[in-house]
Short mmCIF file of C-alpha atoms in Angstrom, two decimals:
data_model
loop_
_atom_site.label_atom_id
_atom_site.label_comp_id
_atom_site.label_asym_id
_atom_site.label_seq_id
_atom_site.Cartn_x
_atom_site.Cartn_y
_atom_site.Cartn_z
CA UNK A 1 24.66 1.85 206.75
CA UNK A 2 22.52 0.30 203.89
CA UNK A 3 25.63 -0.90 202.47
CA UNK A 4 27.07 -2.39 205.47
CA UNK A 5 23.91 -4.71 205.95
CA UNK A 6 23.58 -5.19 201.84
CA UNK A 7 27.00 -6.96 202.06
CA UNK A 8 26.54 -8.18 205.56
CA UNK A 9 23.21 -9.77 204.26
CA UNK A 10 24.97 -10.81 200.75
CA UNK A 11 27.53 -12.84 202.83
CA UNK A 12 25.40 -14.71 204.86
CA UNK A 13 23.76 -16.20 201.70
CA UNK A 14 26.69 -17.08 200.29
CA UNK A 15 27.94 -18.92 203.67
CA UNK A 16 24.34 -20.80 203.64
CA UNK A 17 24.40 -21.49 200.07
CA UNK A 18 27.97 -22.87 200.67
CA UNK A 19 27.40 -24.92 203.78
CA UNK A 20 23.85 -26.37 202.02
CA UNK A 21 25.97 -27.20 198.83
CA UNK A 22 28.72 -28.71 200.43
CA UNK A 23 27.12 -31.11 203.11
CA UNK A 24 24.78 -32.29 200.24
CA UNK A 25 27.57 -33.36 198.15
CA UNK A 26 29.90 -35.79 199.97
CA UNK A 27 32.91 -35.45 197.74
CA UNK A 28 32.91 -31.80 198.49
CA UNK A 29 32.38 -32.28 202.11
CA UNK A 30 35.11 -35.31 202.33
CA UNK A 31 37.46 -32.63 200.85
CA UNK A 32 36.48 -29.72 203.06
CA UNK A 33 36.56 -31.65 206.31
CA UNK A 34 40.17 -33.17 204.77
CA UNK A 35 41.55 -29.49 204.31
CA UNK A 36 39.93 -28.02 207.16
CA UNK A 37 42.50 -26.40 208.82
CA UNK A 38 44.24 -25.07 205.57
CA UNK A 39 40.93 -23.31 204.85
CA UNK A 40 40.27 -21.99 208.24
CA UNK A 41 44.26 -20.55 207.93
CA UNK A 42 42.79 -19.11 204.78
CA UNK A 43 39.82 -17.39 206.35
CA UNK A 44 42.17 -16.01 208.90
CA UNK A 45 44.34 -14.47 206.36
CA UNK A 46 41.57 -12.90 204.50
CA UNK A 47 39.81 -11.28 207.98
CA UNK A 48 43.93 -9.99 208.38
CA UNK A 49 43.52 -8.29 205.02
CA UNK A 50 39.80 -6.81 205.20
CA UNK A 51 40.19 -5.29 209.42
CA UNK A 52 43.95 -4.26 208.35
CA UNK A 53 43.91 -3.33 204.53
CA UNK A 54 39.96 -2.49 203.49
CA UNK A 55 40.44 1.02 203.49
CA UNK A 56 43.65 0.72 200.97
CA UNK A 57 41.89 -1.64 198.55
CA UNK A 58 39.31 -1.27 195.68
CA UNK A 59 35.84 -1.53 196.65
CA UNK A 60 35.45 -4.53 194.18
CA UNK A 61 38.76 -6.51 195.73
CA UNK A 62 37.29 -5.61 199.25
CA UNK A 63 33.79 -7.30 198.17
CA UNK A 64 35.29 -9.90 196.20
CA UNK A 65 37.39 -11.11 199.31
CA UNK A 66 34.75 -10.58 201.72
CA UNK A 67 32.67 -13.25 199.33
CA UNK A 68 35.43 -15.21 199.28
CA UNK A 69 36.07 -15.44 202.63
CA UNK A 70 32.12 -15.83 203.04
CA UNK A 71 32.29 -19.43 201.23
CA UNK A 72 34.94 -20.07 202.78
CA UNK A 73 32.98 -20.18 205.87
CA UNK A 74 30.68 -21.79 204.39
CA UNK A 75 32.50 -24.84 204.11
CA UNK A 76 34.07 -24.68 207.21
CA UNK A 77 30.67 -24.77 209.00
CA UNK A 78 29.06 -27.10 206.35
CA UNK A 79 29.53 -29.89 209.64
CA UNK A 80 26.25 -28.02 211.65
CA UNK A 81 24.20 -30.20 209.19
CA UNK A 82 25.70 -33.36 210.06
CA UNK A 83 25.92 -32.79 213.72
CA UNK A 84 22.24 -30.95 214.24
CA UNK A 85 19.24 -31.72 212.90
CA UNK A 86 17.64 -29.42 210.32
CA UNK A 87 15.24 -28.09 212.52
CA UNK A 88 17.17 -27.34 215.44
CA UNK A 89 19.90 -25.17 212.82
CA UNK A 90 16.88 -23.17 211.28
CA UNK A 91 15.30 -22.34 214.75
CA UNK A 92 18.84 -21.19 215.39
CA UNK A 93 19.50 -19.12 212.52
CA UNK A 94 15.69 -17.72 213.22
CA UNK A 95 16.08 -16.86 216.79
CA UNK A 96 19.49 -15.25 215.69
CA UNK A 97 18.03 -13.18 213.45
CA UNK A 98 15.48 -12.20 215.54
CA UNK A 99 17.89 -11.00 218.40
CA UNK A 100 20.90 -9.31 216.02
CA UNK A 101 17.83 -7.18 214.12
CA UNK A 102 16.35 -6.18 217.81
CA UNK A 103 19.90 -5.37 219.24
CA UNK A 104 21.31 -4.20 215.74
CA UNK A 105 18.26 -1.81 216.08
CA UNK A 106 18.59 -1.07 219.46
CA UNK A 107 22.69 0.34 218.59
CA UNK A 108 21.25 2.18 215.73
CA UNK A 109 18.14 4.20 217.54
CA UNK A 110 19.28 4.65 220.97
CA UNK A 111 21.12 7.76 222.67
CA UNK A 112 23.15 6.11 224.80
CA UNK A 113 26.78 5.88 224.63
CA UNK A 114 27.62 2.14 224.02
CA UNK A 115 31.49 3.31 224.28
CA UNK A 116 32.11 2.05 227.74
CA UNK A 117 30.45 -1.55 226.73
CA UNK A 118 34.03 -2.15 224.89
CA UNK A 119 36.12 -3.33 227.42
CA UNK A 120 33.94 -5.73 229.40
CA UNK A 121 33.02 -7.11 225.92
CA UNK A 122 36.52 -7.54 225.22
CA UNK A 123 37.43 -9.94 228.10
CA UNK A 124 33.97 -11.37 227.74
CA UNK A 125 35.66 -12.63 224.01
CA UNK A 126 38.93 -13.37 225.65
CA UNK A 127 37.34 -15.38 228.44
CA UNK A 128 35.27 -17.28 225.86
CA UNK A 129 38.49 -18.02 223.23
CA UNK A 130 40.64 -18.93 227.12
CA UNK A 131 37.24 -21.53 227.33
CA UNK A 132 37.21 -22.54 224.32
CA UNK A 133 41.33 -23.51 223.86
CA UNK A 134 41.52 -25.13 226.95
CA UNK A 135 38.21 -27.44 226.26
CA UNK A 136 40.08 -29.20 223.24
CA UNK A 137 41.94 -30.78 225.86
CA UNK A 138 38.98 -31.46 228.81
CA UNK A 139 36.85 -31.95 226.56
CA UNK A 140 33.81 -30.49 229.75
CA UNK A 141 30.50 -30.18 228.80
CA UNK A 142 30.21 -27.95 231.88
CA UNK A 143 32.74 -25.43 230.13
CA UNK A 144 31.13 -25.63 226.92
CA UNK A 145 27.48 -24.64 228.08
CA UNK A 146 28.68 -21.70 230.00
CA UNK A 147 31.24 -20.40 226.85
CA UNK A 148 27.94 -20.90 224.96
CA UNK A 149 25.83 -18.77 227.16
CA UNK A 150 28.98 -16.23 227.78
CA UNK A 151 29.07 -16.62 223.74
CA UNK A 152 25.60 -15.68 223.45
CA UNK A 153 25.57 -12.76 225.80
CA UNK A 154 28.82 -10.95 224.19
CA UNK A 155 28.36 -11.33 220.54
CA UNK A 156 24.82 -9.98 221.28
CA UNK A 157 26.48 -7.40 223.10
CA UNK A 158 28.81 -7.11 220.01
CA UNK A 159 25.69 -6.53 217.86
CA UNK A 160 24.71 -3.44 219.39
CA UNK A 161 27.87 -1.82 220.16
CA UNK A 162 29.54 -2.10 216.79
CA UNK A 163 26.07 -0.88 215.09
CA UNK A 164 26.30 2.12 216.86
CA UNK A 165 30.17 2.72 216.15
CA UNK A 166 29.69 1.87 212.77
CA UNK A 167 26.75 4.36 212.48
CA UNK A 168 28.70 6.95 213.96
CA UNK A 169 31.51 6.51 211.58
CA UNK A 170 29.30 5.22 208.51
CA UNK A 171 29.46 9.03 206.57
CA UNK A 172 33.13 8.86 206.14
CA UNK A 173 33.04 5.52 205.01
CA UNK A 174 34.00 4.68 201.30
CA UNK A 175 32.83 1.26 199.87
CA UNK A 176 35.46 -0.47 201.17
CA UNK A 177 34.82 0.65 204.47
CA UNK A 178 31.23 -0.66 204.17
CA UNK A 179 32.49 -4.25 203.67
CA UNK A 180 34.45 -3.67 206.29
CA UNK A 181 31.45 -2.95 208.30
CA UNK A 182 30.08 -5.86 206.95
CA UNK A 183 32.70 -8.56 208.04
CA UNK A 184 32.28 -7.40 211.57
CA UNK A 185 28.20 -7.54 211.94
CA UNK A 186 28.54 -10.61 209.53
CA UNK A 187 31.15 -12.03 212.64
CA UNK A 188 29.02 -10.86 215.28
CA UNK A 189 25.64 -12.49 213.71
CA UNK A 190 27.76 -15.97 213.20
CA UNK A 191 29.28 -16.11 216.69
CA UNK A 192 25.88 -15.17 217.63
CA UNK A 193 24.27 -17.83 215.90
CA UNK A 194 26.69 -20.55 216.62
CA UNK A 195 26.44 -20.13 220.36
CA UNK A 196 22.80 -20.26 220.23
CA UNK A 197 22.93 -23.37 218.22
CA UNK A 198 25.23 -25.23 220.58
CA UNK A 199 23.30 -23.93 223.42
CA UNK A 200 19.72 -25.00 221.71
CA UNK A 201 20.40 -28.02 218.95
CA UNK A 202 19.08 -31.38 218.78
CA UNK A 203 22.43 -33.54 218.08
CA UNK A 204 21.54 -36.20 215.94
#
């Protein structure tokens, strides 16, 4: 499991250093908010290739398209700095961390079988994705602060549950199975995150 959360870990810097780089340099942002949905087709593609193909490639290809994909993100999500103020996103990313380590824990120490959490975790995400496509169009605040909370309660949910599968499976994993690993607690932490930061920010 050490190097699940080593590349786990390893991604999230990159994203930060990413999102920090590219909303302090306007050309860059200009060009990432211009290509947005190219890139986010991108990121797509690469998750396709890491859940579908990991175990088939190289550890080094895995963890050089896992970093990839991890900037990537990065620019994607370099927008949270225009639309939140500083404080609010790092009392977001702090109360994050706080709550994946406790529940990441949590899947890791406890004797309970987190099994049966899998389906009502799956139509928690469903529900939340249903929320989310049809409030492009409505545009509800309403619908937003309850996919937030529903956002905040599954991925946290996520946290633990995949943890403990992963620990389960973690001595037959090869390297490229720990990036694997990684991708999903890395997803789990930034869903995680992102719902606490709509839930919590200060808009500027």
């Amino acid at each position: 499991m050490s190097r699940v959360f080593m590349w786990m870990t390893a991604g999230l810097g990159v994203t930060a250093a990413t999102a920090v780089f590219t909303a302090s340099t306007p050309a860059v942002f200009s060009a990432a908010m211009t290509w947005s949905l190219p890139l986010i087709l991108l990121q797509l593609g690469l998750v396709l290739v890491l859940s579908g193909l990991a175990p088939r490639l190289s550890a080094a290809v895995a963890g050089a398209l896992f970093l990839v994909y991890s900037a990537l993100t990065g620019l994607t999500l370099s927008w949270i700095f225009y639309r939140y103020h500083l404080g609010s996103v790092a009392t977001a990313f702090a109360i994050s961390g706080g709550t994946f380590g406790a529940l990441s824990l949590y899947g890791t120490v406890t004797k309970k079988d987190l099994s049966a959490w899998g389906t009502f975790l799956f139509m928690g995400l469903v529900g939340i994705l249903i929320a989310g496509v049809v409030n492009i169009f409505v545009r509800s605040e309403a619908i937003s602060f309850v996919s937030s909370c529903a956002g905040v309660l599954v991925f946290a949910g996520l946290t633990a549950y995949d943890t403990q599968k992963l620990r389960q499976y973690h001595a037959a994993m090869g390297a490229s199975g720990a990036v694997r690993g990684a991708l999903v607690l890395y997803l789990d932490f930034l869903n995680l995150f992102l719902s606490i930061l709509r839930l919590m920010g200060r808009r500027r």
